Short mmCIF file of C-alpha atoms in Angstrom, two decimals:
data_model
loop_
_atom_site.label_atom_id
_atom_site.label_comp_id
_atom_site.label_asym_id
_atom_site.label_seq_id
_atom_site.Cartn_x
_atom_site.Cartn_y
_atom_site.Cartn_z
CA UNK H 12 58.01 97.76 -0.84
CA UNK H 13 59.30 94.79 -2.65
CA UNK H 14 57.59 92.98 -5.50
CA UNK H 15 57.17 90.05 -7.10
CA UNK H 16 58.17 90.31 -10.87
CA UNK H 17 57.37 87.56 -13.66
CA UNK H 18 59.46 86.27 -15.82
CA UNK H 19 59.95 83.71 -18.68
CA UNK H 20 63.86 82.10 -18.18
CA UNK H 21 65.91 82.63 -21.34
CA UNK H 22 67.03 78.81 -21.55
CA UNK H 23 63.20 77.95 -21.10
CA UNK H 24 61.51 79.61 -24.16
CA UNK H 25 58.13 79.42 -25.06
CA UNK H 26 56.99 78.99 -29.06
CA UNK H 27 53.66 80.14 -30.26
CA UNK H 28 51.03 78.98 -32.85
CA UNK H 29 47.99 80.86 -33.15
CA UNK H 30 45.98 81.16 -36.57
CA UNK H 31 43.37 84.04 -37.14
CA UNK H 32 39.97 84.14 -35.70
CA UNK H 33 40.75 81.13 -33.45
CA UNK H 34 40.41 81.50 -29.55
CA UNK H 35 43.39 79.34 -28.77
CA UNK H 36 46.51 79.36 -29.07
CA UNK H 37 49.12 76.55 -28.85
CA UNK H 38 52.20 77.15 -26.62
CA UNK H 39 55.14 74.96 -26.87
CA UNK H 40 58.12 74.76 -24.02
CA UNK H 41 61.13 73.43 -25.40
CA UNK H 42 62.84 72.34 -22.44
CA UNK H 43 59.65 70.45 -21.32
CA UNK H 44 58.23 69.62 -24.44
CA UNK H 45 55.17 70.40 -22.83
CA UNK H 46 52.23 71.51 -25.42
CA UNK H 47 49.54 74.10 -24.11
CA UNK H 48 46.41 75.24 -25.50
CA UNK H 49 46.01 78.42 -23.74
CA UNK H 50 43.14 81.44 -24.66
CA UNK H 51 44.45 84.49 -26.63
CA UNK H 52 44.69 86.49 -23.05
CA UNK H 53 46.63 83.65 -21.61
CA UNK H 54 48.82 83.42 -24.98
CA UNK H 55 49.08 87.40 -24.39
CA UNK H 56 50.14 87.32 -21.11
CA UNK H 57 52.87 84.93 -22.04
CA UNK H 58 54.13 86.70 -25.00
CA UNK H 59 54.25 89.84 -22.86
CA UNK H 60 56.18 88.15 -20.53
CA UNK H 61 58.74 86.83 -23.02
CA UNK H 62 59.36 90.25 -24.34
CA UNK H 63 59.98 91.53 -21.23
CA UNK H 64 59.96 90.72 -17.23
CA UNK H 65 56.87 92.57 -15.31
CA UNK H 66 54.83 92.78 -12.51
CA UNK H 67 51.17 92.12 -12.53
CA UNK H 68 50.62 95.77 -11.99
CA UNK H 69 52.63 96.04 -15.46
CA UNK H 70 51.76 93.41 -16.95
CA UNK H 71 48.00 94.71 -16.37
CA UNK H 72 48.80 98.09 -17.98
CA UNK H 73 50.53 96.05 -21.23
CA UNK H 74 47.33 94.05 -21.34
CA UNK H 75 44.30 96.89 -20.67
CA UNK H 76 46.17 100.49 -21.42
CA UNK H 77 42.66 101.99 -21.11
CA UNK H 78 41.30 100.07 -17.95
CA UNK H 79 40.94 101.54 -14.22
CA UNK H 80 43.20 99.81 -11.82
CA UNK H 81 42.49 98.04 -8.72
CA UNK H 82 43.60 95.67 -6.29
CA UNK H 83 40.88 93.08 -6.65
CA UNK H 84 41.38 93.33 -10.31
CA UNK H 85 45.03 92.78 -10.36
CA UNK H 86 45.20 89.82 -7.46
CA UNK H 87 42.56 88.19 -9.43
CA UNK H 88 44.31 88.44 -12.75
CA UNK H 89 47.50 87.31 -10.92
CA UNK H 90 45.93 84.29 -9.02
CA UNK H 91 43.98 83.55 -12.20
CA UNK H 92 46.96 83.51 -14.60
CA UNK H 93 50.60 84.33 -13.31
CA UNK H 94 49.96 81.48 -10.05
CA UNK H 95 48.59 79.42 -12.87
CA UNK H 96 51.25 79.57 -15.29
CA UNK H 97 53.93 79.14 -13.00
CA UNK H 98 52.42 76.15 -11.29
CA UNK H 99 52.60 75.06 -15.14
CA UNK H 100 56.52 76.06 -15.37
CA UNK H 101 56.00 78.35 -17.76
CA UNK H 102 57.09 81.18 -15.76
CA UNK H 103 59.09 81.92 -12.62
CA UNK H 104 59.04 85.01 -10.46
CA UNK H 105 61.38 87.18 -8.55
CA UNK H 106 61.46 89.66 -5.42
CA UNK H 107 62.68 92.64 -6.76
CA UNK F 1 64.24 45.01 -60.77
CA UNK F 2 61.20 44.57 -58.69
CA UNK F 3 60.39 41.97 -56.16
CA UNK F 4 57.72 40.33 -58.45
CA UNK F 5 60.91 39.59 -60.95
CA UNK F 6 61.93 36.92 -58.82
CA UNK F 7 60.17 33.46 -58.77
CA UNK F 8 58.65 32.57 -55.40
CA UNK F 9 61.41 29.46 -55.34
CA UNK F 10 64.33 32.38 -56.23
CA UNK F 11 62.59 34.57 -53.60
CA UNK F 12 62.56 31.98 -51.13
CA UNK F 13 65.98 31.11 -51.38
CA UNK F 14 67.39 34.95 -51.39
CA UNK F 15 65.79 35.54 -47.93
CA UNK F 16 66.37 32.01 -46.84
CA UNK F 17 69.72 33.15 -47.08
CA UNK F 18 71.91 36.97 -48.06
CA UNK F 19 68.39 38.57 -47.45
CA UNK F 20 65.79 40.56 -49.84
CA UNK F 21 67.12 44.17 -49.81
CA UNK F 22 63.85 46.29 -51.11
CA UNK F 23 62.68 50.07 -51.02
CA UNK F 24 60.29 50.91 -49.03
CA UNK F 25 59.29 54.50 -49.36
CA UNK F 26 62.69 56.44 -48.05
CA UNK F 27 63.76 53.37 -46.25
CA UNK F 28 65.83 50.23 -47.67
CA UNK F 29 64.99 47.06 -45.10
CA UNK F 30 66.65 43.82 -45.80
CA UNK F 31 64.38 40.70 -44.44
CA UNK F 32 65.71 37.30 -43.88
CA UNK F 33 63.29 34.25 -42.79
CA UNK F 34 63.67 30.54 -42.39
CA UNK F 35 59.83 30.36 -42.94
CA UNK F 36 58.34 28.50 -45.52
CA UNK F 37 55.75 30.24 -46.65
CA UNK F 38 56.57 33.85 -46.17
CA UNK F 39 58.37 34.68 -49.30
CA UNK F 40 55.35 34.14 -51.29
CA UNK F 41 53.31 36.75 -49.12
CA UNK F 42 56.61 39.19 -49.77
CA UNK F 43 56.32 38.16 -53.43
CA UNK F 44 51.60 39.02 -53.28
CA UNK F 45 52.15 42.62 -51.25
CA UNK F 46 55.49 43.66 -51.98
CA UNK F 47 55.92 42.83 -55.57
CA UNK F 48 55.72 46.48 -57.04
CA UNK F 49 58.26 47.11 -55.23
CA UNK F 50 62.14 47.93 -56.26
CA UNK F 51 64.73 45.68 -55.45
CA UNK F 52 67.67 47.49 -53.44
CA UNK F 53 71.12 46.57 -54.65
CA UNK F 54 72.90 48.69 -51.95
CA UNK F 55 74.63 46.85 -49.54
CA UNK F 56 73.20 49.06 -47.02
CA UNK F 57 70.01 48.62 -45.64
CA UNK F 58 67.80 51.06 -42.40
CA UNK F 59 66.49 47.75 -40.91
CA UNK F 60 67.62 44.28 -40.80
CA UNK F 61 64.86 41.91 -40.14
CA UNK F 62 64.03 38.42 -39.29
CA UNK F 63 61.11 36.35 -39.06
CA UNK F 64 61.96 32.54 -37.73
CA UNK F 65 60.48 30.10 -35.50
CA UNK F 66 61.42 30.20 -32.45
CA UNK F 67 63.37 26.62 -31.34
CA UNK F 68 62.21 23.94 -29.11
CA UNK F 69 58.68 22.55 -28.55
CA UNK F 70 57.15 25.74 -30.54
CA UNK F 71 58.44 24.50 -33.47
CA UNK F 72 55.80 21.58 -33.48
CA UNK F 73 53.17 22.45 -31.21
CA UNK F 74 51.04 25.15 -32.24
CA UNK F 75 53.91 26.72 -34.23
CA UNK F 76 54.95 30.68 -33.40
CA UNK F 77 57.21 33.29 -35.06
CA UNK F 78 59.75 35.35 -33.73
CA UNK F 79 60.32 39.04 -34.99
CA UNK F 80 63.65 40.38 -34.67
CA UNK F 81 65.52 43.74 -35.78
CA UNK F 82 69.60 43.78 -35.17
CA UNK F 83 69.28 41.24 -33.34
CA UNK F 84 66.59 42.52 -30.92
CA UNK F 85 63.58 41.06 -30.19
CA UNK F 86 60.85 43.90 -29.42
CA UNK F 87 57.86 41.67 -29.31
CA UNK F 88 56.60 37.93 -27.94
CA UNK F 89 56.28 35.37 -30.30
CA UNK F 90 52.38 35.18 -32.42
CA UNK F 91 51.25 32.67 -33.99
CA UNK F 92 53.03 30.96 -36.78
CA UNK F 93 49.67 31.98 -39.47
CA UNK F 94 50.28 35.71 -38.60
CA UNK F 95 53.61 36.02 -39.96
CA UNK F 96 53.30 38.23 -42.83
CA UNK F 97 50.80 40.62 -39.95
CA UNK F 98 54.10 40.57 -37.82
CA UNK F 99 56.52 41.47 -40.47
CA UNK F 100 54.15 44.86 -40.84
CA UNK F 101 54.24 45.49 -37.36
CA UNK F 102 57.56 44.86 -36.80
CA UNK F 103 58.30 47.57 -39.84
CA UNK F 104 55.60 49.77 -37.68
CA UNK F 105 57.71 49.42 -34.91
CA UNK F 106 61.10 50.26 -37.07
CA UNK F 107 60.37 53.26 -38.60
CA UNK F 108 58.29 54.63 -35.72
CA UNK F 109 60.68 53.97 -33.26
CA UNK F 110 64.01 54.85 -35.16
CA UNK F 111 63.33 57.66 -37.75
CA UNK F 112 63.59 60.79 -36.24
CA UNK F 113 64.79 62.15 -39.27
CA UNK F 114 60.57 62.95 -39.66
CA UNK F 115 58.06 63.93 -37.38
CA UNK F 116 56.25 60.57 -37.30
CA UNK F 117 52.18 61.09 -36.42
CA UNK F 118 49.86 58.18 -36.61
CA UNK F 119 47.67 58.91 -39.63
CA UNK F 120 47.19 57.63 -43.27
CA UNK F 121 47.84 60.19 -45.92
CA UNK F 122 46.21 60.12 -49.36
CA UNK F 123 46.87 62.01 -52.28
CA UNK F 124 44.59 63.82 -54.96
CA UNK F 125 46.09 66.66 -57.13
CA UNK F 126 49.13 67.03 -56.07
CA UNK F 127 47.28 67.73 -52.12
CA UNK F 128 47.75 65.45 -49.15
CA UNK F 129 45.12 64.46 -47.24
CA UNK F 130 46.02 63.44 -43.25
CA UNK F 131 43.82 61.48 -41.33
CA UNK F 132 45.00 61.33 -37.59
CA UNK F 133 42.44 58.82 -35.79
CA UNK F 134 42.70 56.06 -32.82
CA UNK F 135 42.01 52.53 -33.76
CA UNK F 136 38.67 51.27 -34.30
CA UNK F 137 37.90 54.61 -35.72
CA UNK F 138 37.31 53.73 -39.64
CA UNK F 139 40.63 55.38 -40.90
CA UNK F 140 42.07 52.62 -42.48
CA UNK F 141 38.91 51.30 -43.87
CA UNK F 142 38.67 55.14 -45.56
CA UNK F 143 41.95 55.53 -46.23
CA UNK F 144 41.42 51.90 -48.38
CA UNK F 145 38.55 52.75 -50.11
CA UNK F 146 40.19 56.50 -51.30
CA UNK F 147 43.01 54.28 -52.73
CA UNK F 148 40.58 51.83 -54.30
CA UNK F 149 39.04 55.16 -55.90
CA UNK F 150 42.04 56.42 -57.46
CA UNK F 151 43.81 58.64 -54.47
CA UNK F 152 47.14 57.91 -53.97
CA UNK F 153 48.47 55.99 -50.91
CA UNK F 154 51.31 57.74 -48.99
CA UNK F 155 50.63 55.79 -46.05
CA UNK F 156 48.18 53.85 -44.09
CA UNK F 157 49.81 53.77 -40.44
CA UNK F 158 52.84 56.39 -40.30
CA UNK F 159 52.69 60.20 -41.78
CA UNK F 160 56.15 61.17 -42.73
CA UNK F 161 56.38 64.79 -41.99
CA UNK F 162 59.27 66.52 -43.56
CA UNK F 163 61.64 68.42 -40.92
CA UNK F 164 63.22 70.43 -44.38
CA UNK F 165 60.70 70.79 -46.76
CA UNK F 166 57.65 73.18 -44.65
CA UNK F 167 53.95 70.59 -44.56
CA UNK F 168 55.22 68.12 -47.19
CA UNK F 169 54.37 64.71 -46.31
CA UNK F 170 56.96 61.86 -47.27
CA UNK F 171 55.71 58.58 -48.74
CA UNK F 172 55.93 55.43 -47.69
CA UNK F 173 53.42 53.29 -48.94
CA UNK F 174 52.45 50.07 -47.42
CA UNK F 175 49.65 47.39 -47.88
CA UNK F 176 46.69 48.90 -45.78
CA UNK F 177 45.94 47.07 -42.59
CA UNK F 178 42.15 46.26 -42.35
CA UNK F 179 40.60 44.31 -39.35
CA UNK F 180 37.55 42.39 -38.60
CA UNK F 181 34.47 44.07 -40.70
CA UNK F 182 36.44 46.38 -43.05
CA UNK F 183 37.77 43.51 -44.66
CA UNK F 184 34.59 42.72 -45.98
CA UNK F 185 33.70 46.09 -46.46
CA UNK F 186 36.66 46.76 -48.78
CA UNK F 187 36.40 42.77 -50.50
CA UNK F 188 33.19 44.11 -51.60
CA UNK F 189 33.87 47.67 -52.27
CA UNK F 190 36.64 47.12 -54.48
CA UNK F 191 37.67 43.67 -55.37
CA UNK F 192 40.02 44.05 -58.00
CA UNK F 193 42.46 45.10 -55.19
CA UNK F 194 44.68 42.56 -54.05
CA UNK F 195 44.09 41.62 -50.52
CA UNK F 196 47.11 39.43 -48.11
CA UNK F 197 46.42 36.21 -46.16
CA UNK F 198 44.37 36.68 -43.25
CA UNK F 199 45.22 36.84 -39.79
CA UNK F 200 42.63 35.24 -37.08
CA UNK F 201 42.77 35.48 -33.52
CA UNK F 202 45.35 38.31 -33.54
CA UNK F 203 45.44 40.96 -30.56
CA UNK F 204 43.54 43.18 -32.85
CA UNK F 205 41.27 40.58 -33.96
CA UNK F 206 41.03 39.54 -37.72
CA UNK F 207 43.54 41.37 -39.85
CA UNK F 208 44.20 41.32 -43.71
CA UNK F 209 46.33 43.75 -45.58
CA UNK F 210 44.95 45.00 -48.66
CA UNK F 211 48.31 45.50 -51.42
CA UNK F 212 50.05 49.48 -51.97
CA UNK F 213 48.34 49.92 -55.75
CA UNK F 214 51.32 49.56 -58.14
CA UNK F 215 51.16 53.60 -59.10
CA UNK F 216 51.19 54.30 -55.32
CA UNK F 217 54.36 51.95 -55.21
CA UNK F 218 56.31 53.84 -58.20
CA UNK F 219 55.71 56.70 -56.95
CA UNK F 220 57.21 56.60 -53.24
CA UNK F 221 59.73 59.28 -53.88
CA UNK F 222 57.25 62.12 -54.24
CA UNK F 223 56.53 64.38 -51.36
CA UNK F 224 52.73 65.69 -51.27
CA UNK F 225 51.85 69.18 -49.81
CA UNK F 226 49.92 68.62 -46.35
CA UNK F 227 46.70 70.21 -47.30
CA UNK F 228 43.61 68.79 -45.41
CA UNK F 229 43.33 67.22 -42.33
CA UNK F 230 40.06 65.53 -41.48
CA UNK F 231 39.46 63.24 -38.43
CA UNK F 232 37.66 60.40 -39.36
CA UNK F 233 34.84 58.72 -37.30
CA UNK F 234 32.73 55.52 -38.38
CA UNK F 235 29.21 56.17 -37.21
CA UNK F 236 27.56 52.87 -38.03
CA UNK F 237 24.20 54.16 -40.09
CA UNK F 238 24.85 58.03 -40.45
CA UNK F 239 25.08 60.05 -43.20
CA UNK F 240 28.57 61.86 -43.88
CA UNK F 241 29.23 64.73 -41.74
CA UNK F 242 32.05 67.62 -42.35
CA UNK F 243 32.29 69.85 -39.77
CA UNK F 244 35.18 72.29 -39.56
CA UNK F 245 36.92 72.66 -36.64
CA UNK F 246 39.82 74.91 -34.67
CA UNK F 247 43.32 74.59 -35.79
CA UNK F 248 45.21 74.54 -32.74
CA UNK F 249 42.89 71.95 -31.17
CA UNK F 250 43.57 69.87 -33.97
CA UNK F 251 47.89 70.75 -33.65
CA UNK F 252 46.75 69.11 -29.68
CA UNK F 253 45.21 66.43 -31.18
CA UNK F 254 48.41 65.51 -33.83
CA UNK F 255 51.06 66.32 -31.25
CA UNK F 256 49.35 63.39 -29.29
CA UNK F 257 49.23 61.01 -32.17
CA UNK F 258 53.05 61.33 -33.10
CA UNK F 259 55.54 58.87 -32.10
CA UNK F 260 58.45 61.56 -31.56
CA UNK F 261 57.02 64.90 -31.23
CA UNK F 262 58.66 65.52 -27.90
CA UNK F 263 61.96 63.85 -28.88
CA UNK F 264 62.29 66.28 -31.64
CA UNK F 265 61.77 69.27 -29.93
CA UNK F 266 61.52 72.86 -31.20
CA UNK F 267 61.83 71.37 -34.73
CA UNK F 268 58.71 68.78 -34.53
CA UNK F 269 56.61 71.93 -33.31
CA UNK F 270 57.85 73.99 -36.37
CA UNK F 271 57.20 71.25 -38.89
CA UNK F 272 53.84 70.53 -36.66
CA UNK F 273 52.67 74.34 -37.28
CA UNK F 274 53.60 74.62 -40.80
CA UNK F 275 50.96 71.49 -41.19
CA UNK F 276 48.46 73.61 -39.50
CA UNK F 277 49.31 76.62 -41.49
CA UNK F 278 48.89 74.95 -44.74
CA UNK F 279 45.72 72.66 -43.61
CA UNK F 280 41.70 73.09 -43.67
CA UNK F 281 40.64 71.20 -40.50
CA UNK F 282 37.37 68.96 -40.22
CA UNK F 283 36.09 66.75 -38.06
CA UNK F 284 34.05 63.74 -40.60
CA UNK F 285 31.52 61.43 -39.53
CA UNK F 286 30.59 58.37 -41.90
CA UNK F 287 28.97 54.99 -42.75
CA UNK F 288 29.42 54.36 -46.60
CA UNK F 289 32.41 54.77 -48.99
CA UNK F 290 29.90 55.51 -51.46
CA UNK F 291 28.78 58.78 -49.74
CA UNK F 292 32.06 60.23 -48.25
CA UNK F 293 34.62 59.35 -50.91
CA UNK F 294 32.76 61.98 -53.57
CA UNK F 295 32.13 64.32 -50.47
CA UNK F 296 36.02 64.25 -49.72
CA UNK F 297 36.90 64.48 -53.46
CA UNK F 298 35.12 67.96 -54.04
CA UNK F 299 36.50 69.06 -50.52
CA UNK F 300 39.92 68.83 -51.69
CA UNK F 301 39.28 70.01 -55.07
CA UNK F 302 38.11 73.37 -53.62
CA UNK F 303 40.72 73.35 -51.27
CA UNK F 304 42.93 73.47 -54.07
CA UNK F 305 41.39 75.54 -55.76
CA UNK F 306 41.30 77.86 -53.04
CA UNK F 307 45.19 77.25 -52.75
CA UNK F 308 45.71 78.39 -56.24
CA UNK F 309 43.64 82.01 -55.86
CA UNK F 310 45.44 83.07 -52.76
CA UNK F 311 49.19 82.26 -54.32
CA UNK F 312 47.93 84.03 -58.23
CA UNK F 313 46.55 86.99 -55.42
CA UNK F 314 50.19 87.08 -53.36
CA UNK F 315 51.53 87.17 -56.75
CA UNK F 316 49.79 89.69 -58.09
CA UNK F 317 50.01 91.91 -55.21
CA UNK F 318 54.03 91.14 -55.18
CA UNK F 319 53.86 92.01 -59.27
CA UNK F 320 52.00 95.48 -57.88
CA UNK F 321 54.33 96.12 -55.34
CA UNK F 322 57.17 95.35 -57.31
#
């Protein structure tokens, strides 16, 4: 069954600032120049995604190694963040 | 040679005609002016300043009346820049208040060479203090009185922010532009400085330009390491406040104020972080000189203090580890 994988493009990337024991970071698209001020999971998911494309079912495991999965928990975290984000243009998504 | 080396008459005549080339921080600007009295306000706020001998100048301005019936009847200037004209005409009386926001409008507008934020910056001990703030917020009237007490002025309107060397600030220092109360404030607060004519009626009310101390003035070539940034906040009858507050909400808050953050891309947000990296943030509320300056004085003191421990500490641990 096909799924949708995330993605931040290569000619779109994202720059972090983030200082310790601060709950925000600042994210900074180049092609935009858009500024965001996003929460260390948002930041997270983000820098995740620039290492590498995932899925939310991936990009869950990245995030919470030692969490349960379930299908609430992962549309949730997708609708919260992922539909979010990309609504931003942060990131895109595929059908793979 | 300084401006003050020429006579007003001499003064007068050189813009009246080839121009007055002068430094102003990093910048040379060459002003030329048919009006009468303006060479004599050059000659009260710029006089510190060095006389530029290069026949290349960053801005070429003018100040003239405009022709026609304005010329008699309620008499106007005209601002122009190459041979642009960014701004209506203003009164004839605010002349020498146009000239500095015509050279707002310059630098801010043209100099992408820095990331340009709206703050003043003041110096103590080698440390920069920002101060990002809206109008009407007391900035200017702070940033005055921190002069008037011995800090030195980098600049009341425009923070230079160095794209090559990481969180130093460049200098430009400029007479400080104080409207409607804070004139008083600062007559009273420190009248040995030397304060411009004043400007009534002007979109931002009354404005008068309190004079770049002299030291300030020799001193525009040095950078000054970005080390504190406070956001200032007149509070008509409170007592000073310091409160610390979140580093990246205050990168938000300085990426709004600039003039070219988004023009300069990646490298505005580098030179934006290394600020952050190297600055305490506060958020300061005040009502007297008297109480905040001192305040502000031992909170940059520490600060550098606290500076100097954590590089003797990396170098230790690099002398260890070596």
């Amino acid at each position: 069954m096909p799924s949708l994988t995330w993605y931040i493009n290569d000619d779109n990337p994202l720059f972090f600032a983030g200082w310790p024991a601060e709950d925000a970071v600042v994210v900074y698209q180049s092609s935009s120049g858009d500024t965001h001020l996003v929460n260390e999971l948002g930041a997270a998911v983000l820098e995740s995604l620039q290492a590498s494309p995932a899925t939310a079912t991936t990009l869950f495991k990245r995030l919470y190694p030692s969490e349960s999965l379930s299908n609430v928990a992962i549309n949730k975290f997708s609708n919260n963040l992922l539909v979010n984000f990309e609504q931003l243009g942060l990131i895109e998504k595929t059908l793979s | 040679m300084i401006v003050a080396d020429y006579s007003e008459q001499a003064l007068q005549d050189l813009i009246a005609g080839s121009g007055l080339r002068f430094e102003v921080g990093p910048f040379t600007v060459c002003l030329q002016s048919s009006l009468d009295k303006l060479a004599a306000d050059i000659r009260l706020m710029y006089g510190a300043y060095s006389v530029s001998t290069q026949p290349f100048a960053d801005f070429h301005v003018r100040l003239d009346q405009p022709f026609g019936l304005r010329r008699w009847f309620r008499p106007q200037t005209n601002f122009t820049q190459d041979g642009r004209t960014p701004f209506k005409p203003l009164p004839l009386d605010q002349s020498f208040a146009m000239f500095e926001w015509g050279l707002n409008w310059c630098v801010s507008s043209q100099s992408h060479q820095y990331l340009i934020v709206h703050a003043a910056v003041v110096e103590r001990g080698g440390l920069a203090l920002i101060m990002p703030a809206p109008p009407g917020s007391g900035k200017s009237t702070l940033c005055a009185g921190l002069v008037a007490r011995g800090w030195r002025l980098l600049t009341d309107e425009l923070a230079l922010i160095s794209l090559e060397l990481p969180g130093e600030v460049i200098a430009l220092p400029r007479p400080v532009s104080l409207k409607n109360e804070s004139i008083e404030v600062i007559r009273k607060f420190a009248p040995q400085q030397v304060m411009g004519p004043i400007a009534h009626d002007t979109a931002k009310g009354t404005v008068a330009h309190m004079a770049a101390p002299r030291e300030s003035v020799q001193r525009g070539g040095e950078t000054a390491a970005s080390r504190l940034l406070i956001f200032p906040k007149y509070t008509p009858g409170s007592s000073t406040q310091i409160t610390p507050r979140q580093k990246a909400a205050s990168f938000m808050e300085l990426a709004d104020q600039s003039f070219n953050f988004n023009i300069l891309g990646e490298l505005g947000f580098q030179a934006l972080r290394q600020v952050l990296d190297n600055c305490d943030c506060y958020d300061l509320s005040y009502s007297d000189l008297d109480d905040v300056i001192p305040e502000l004085e031992q909170l940059i003191d520490k600060s550098g203090e606290s500076a100097e421990l954590v590089g003797a500490l990396v170098n230790s641990t690099a002398a260890v580890d070596g």
